[in-house]
PDB file of C-alpha atoms in Angstrom:
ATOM      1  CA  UNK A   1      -5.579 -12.371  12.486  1.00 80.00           C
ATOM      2  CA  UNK A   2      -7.154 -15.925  13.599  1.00 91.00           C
ATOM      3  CA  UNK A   3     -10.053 -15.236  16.054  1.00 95.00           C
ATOM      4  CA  UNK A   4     -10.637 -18.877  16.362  1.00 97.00           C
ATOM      5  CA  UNK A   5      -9.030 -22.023  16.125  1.00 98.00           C
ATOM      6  CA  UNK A   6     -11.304 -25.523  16.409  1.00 98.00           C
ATOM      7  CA  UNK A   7      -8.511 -28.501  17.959  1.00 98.00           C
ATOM      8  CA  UNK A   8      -9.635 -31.562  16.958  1.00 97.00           C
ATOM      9  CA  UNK A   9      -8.194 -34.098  19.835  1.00 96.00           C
ATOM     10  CA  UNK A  10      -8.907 -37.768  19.232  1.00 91.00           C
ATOM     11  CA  UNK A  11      -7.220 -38.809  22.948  1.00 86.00           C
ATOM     12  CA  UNK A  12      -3.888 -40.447  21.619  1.00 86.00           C
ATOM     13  CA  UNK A  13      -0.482 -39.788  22.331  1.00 87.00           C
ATOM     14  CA  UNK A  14      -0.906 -37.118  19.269  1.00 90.00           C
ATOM     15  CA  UNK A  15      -2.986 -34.952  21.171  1.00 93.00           C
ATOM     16  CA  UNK A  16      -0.307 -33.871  23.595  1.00 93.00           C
ATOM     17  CA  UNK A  17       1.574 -33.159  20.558  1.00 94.00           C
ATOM     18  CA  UNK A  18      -1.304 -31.384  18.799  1.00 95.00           C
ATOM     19  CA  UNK A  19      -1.583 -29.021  21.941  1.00 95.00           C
ATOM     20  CA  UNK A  20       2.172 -28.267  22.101  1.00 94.00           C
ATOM     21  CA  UNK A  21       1.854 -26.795  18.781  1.00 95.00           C
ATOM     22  CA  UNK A  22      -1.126 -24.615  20.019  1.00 95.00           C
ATOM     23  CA  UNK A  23       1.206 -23.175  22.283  1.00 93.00           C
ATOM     24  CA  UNK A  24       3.526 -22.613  19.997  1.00 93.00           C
ATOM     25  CA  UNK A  25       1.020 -20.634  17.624  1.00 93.00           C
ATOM     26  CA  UNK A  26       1.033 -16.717  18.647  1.00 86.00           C
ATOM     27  CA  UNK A  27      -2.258 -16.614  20.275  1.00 88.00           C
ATOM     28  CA  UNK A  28      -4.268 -13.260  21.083  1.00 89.00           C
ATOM     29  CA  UNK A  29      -6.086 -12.883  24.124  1.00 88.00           C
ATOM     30  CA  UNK A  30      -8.878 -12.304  21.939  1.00 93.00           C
ATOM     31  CA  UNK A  31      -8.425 -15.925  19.978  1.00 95.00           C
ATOM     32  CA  UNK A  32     -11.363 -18.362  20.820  1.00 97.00           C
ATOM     33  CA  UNK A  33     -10.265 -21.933  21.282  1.00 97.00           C
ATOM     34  CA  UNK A  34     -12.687 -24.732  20.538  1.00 98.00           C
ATOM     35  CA  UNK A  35     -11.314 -27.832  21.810  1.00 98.00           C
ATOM     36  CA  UNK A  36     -13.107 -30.775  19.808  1.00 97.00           C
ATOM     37  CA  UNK A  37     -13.552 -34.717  20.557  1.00 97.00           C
ATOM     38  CA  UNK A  38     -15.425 -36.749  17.868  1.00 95.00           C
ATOM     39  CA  UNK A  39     -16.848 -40.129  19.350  1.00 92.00           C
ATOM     40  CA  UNK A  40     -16.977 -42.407  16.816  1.00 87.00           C
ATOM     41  CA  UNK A  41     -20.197 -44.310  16.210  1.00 77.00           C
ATOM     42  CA  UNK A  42     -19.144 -47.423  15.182  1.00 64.00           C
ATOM     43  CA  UNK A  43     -22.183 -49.291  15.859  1.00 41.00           C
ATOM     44  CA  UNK A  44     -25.727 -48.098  14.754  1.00 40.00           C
ATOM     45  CA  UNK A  45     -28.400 -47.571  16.863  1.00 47.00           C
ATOM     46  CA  UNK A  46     -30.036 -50.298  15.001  1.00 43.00           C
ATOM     47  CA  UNK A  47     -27.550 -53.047  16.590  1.00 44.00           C
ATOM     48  CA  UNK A  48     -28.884 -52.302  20.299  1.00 45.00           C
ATOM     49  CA  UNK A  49     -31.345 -54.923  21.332  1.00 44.00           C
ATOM     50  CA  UNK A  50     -34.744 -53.723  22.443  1.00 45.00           C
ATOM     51  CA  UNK A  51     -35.388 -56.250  25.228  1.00 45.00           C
ATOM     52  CA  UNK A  52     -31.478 -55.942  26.606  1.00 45.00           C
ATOM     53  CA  UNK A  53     -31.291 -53.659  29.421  1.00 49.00           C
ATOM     54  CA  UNK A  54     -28.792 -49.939  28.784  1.00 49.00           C
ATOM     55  CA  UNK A  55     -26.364 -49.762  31.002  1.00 50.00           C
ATOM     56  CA  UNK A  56     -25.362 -45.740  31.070  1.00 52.00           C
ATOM     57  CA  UNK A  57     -21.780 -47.183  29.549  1.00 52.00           C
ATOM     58  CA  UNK A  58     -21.722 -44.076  27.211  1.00 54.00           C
ATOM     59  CA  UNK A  59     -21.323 -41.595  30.034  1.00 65.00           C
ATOM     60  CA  UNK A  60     -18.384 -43.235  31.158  1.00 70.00           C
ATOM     61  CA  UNK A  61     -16.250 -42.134  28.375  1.00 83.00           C
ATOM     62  CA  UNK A  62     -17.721 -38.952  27.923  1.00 87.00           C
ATOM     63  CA  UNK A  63     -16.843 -37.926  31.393  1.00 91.00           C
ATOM     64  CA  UNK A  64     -12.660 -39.183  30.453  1.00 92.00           C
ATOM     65  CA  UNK A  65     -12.628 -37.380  27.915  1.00 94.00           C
ATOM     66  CA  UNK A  66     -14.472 -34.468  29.437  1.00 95.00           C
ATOM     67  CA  UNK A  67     -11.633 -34.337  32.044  1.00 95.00           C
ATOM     68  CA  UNK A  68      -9.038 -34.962  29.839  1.00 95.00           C
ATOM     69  CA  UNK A  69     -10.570 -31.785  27.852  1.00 96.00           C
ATOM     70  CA  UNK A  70     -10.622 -29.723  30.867  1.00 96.00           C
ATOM     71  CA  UNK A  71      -6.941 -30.672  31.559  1.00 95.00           C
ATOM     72  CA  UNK A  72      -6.258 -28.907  28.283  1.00 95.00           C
ATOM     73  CA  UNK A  73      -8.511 -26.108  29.198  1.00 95.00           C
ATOM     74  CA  UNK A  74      -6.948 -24.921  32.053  1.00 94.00           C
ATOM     75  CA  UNK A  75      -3.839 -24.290  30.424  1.00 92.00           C
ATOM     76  CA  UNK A  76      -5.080 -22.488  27.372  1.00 94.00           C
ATOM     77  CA  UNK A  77      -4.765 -18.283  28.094  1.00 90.00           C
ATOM     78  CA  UNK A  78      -7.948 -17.363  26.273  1.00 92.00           C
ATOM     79  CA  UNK A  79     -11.461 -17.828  25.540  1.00 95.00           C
ATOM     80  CA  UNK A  80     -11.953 -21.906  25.774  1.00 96.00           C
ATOM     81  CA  UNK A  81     -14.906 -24.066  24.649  1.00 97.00           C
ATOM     82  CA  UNK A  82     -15.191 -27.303  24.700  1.00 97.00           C
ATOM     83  CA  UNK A  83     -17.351 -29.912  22.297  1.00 97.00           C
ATOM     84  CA  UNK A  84     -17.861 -33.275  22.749  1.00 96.00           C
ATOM     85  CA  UNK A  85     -19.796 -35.020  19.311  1.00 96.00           C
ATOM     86  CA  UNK A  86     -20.709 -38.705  18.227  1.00 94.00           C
ATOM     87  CA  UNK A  87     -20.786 -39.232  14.433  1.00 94.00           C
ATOM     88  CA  UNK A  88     -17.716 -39.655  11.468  1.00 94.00           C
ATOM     89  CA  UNK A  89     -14.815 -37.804  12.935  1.00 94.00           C
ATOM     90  CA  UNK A  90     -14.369 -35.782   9.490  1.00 95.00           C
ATOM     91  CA  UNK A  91     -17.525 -34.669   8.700  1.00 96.00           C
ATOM     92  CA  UNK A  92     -17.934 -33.544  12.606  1.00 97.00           C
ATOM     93  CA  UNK A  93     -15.007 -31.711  12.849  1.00 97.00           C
ATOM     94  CA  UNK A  94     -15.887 -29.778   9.626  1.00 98.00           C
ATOM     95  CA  UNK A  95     -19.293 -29.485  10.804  1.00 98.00           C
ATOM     96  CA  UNK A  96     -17.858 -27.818  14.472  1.00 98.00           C
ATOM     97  CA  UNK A  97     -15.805 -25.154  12.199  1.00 98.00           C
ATOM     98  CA  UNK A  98     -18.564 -24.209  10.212  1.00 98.00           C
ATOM     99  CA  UNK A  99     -20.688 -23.677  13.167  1.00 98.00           C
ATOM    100  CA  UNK A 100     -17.778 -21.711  15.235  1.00 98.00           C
ATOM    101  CA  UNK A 101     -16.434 -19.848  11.556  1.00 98.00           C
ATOM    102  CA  UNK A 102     -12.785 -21.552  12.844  1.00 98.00           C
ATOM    103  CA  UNK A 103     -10.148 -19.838  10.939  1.00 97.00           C
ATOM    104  CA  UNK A 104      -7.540 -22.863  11.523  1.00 97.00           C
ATOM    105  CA  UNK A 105      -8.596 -25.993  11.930  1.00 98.00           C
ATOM    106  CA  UNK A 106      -5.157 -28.232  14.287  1.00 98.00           C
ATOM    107  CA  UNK A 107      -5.821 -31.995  13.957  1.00 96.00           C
ATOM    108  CA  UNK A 108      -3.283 -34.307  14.660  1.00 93.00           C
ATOM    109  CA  UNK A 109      -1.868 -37.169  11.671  1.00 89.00           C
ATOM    110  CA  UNK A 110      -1.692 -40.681  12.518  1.00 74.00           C
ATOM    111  CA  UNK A 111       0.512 -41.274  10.174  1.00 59.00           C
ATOM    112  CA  UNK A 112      -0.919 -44.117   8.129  1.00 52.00           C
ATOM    113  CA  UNK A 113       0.211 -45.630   4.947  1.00 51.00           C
ATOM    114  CA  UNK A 114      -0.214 -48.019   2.349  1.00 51.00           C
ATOM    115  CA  UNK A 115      -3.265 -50.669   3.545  1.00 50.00           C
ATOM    116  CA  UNK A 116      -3.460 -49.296   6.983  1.00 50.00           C
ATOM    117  CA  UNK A 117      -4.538 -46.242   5.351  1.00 47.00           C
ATOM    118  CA  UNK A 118      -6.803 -47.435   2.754  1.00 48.00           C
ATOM    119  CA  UNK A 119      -8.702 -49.631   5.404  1.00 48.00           C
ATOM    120  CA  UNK A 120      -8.783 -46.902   8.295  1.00 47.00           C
ATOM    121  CA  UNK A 121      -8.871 -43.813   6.563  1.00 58.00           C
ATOM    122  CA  UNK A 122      -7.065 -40.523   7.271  1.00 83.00           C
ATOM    123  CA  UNK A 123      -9.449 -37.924   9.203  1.00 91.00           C
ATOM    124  CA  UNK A 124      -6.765 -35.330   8.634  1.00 91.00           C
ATOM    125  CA  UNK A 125      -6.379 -35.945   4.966  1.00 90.00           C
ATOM    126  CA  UNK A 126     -10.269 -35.873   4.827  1.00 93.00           C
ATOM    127  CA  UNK A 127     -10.802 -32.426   6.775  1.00 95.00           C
ATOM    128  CA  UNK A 128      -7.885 -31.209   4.580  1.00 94.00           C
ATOM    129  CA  UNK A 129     -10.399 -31.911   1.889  1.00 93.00           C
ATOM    130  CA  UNK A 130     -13.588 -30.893   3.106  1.00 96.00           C
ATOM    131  CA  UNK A 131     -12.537 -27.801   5.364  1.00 97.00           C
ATOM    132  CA  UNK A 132     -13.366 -24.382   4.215  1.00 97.00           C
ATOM    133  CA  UNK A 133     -10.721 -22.666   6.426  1.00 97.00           C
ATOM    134  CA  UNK A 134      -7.085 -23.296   6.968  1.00 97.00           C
ATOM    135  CA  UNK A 135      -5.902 -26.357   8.527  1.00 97.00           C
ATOM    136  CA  UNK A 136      -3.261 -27.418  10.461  1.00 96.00           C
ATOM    137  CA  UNK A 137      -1.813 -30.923  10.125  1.00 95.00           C
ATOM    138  CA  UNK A 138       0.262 -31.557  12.920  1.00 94.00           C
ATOM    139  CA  UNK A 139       2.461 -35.454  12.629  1.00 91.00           C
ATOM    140  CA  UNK A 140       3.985 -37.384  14.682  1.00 87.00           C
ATOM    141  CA  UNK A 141       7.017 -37.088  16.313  1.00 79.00           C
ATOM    142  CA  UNK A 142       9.075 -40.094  15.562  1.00 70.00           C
ATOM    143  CA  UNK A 143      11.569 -41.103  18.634  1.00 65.00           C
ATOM    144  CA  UNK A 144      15.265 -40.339  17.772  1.00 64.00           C
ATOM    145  CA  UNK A 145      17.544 -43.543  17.367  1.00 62.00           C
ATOM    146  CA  UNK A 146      20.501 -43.512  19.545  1.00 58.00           C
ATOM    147  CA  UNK A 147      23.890 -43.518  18.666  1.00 49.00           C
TER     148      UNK A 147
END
């Protein structure tokens, strides 16, 4: 049986897809959901001037994607948490399902290839790696050409 599943949402179009297929798992009443948002840190704290006053810009996203989070949430029929994390994407999301023991990891694919790939990097392909529990890869949907 999975008693826990950690979601790793990144806020894209993918994530709507990413949470269709959690409804489309069998899920227990007894399964613990951890829905999961890495914030990227793509600046270090060392680029932030000193003598520049800090505007509280960071809680603006945090509170999106807090709400976007909840949206989620509410839909969900069991046990919900929700973590919000700044750092590398892959190493967070591992770190989360060590922390919650996640059975399943469910991360959405962006789908990248050749440079694009190389340049950006594939979380999924990364947690695939790194992951000591099952995981989940979940890829876009490409639209259907018409006729």
């Amino acid at each position: 049986m999975i008693s826990t599943i950690l979601v790793a949402l990144d806020g894209s179009d993918l994530s709507e897809q990413v949470i269709a297929t959690l409804h489309n798992l069998k899920l227990e009443t007894m399964t613990q959901i951890i829905l999961a948002h890495v914030i990227s840190k793509e600046t270090s704290d060392l680029d932030v001037l000193a003598d520049r006053p800090q505007v509280e810009t960071e809680d603006i996203p945090y509170r999106a994607i807090e709400k976007k989070l909840q949206s989620y949430q509410e839909k969900i029929p069991c046990q919900t948490e929700l973590e919000i994390v700044t750092g590398d994407p892959s190493e967070e999301i591992v770190r989360l399902a060590n922390i919650y023991q996640a059975d399943l990891i469910l991360i959405g694919s962006r789908g990248l290839t050749g440079m694009k790939r190389i340049l950006q990097g594939s979380v999924s392909s990364q947690v695939v790696t790194d992951a000591s529990c099952s995981v989940l890869v979940v890829k876009p949907v490409l639209p259907t050409k018409g006729k």
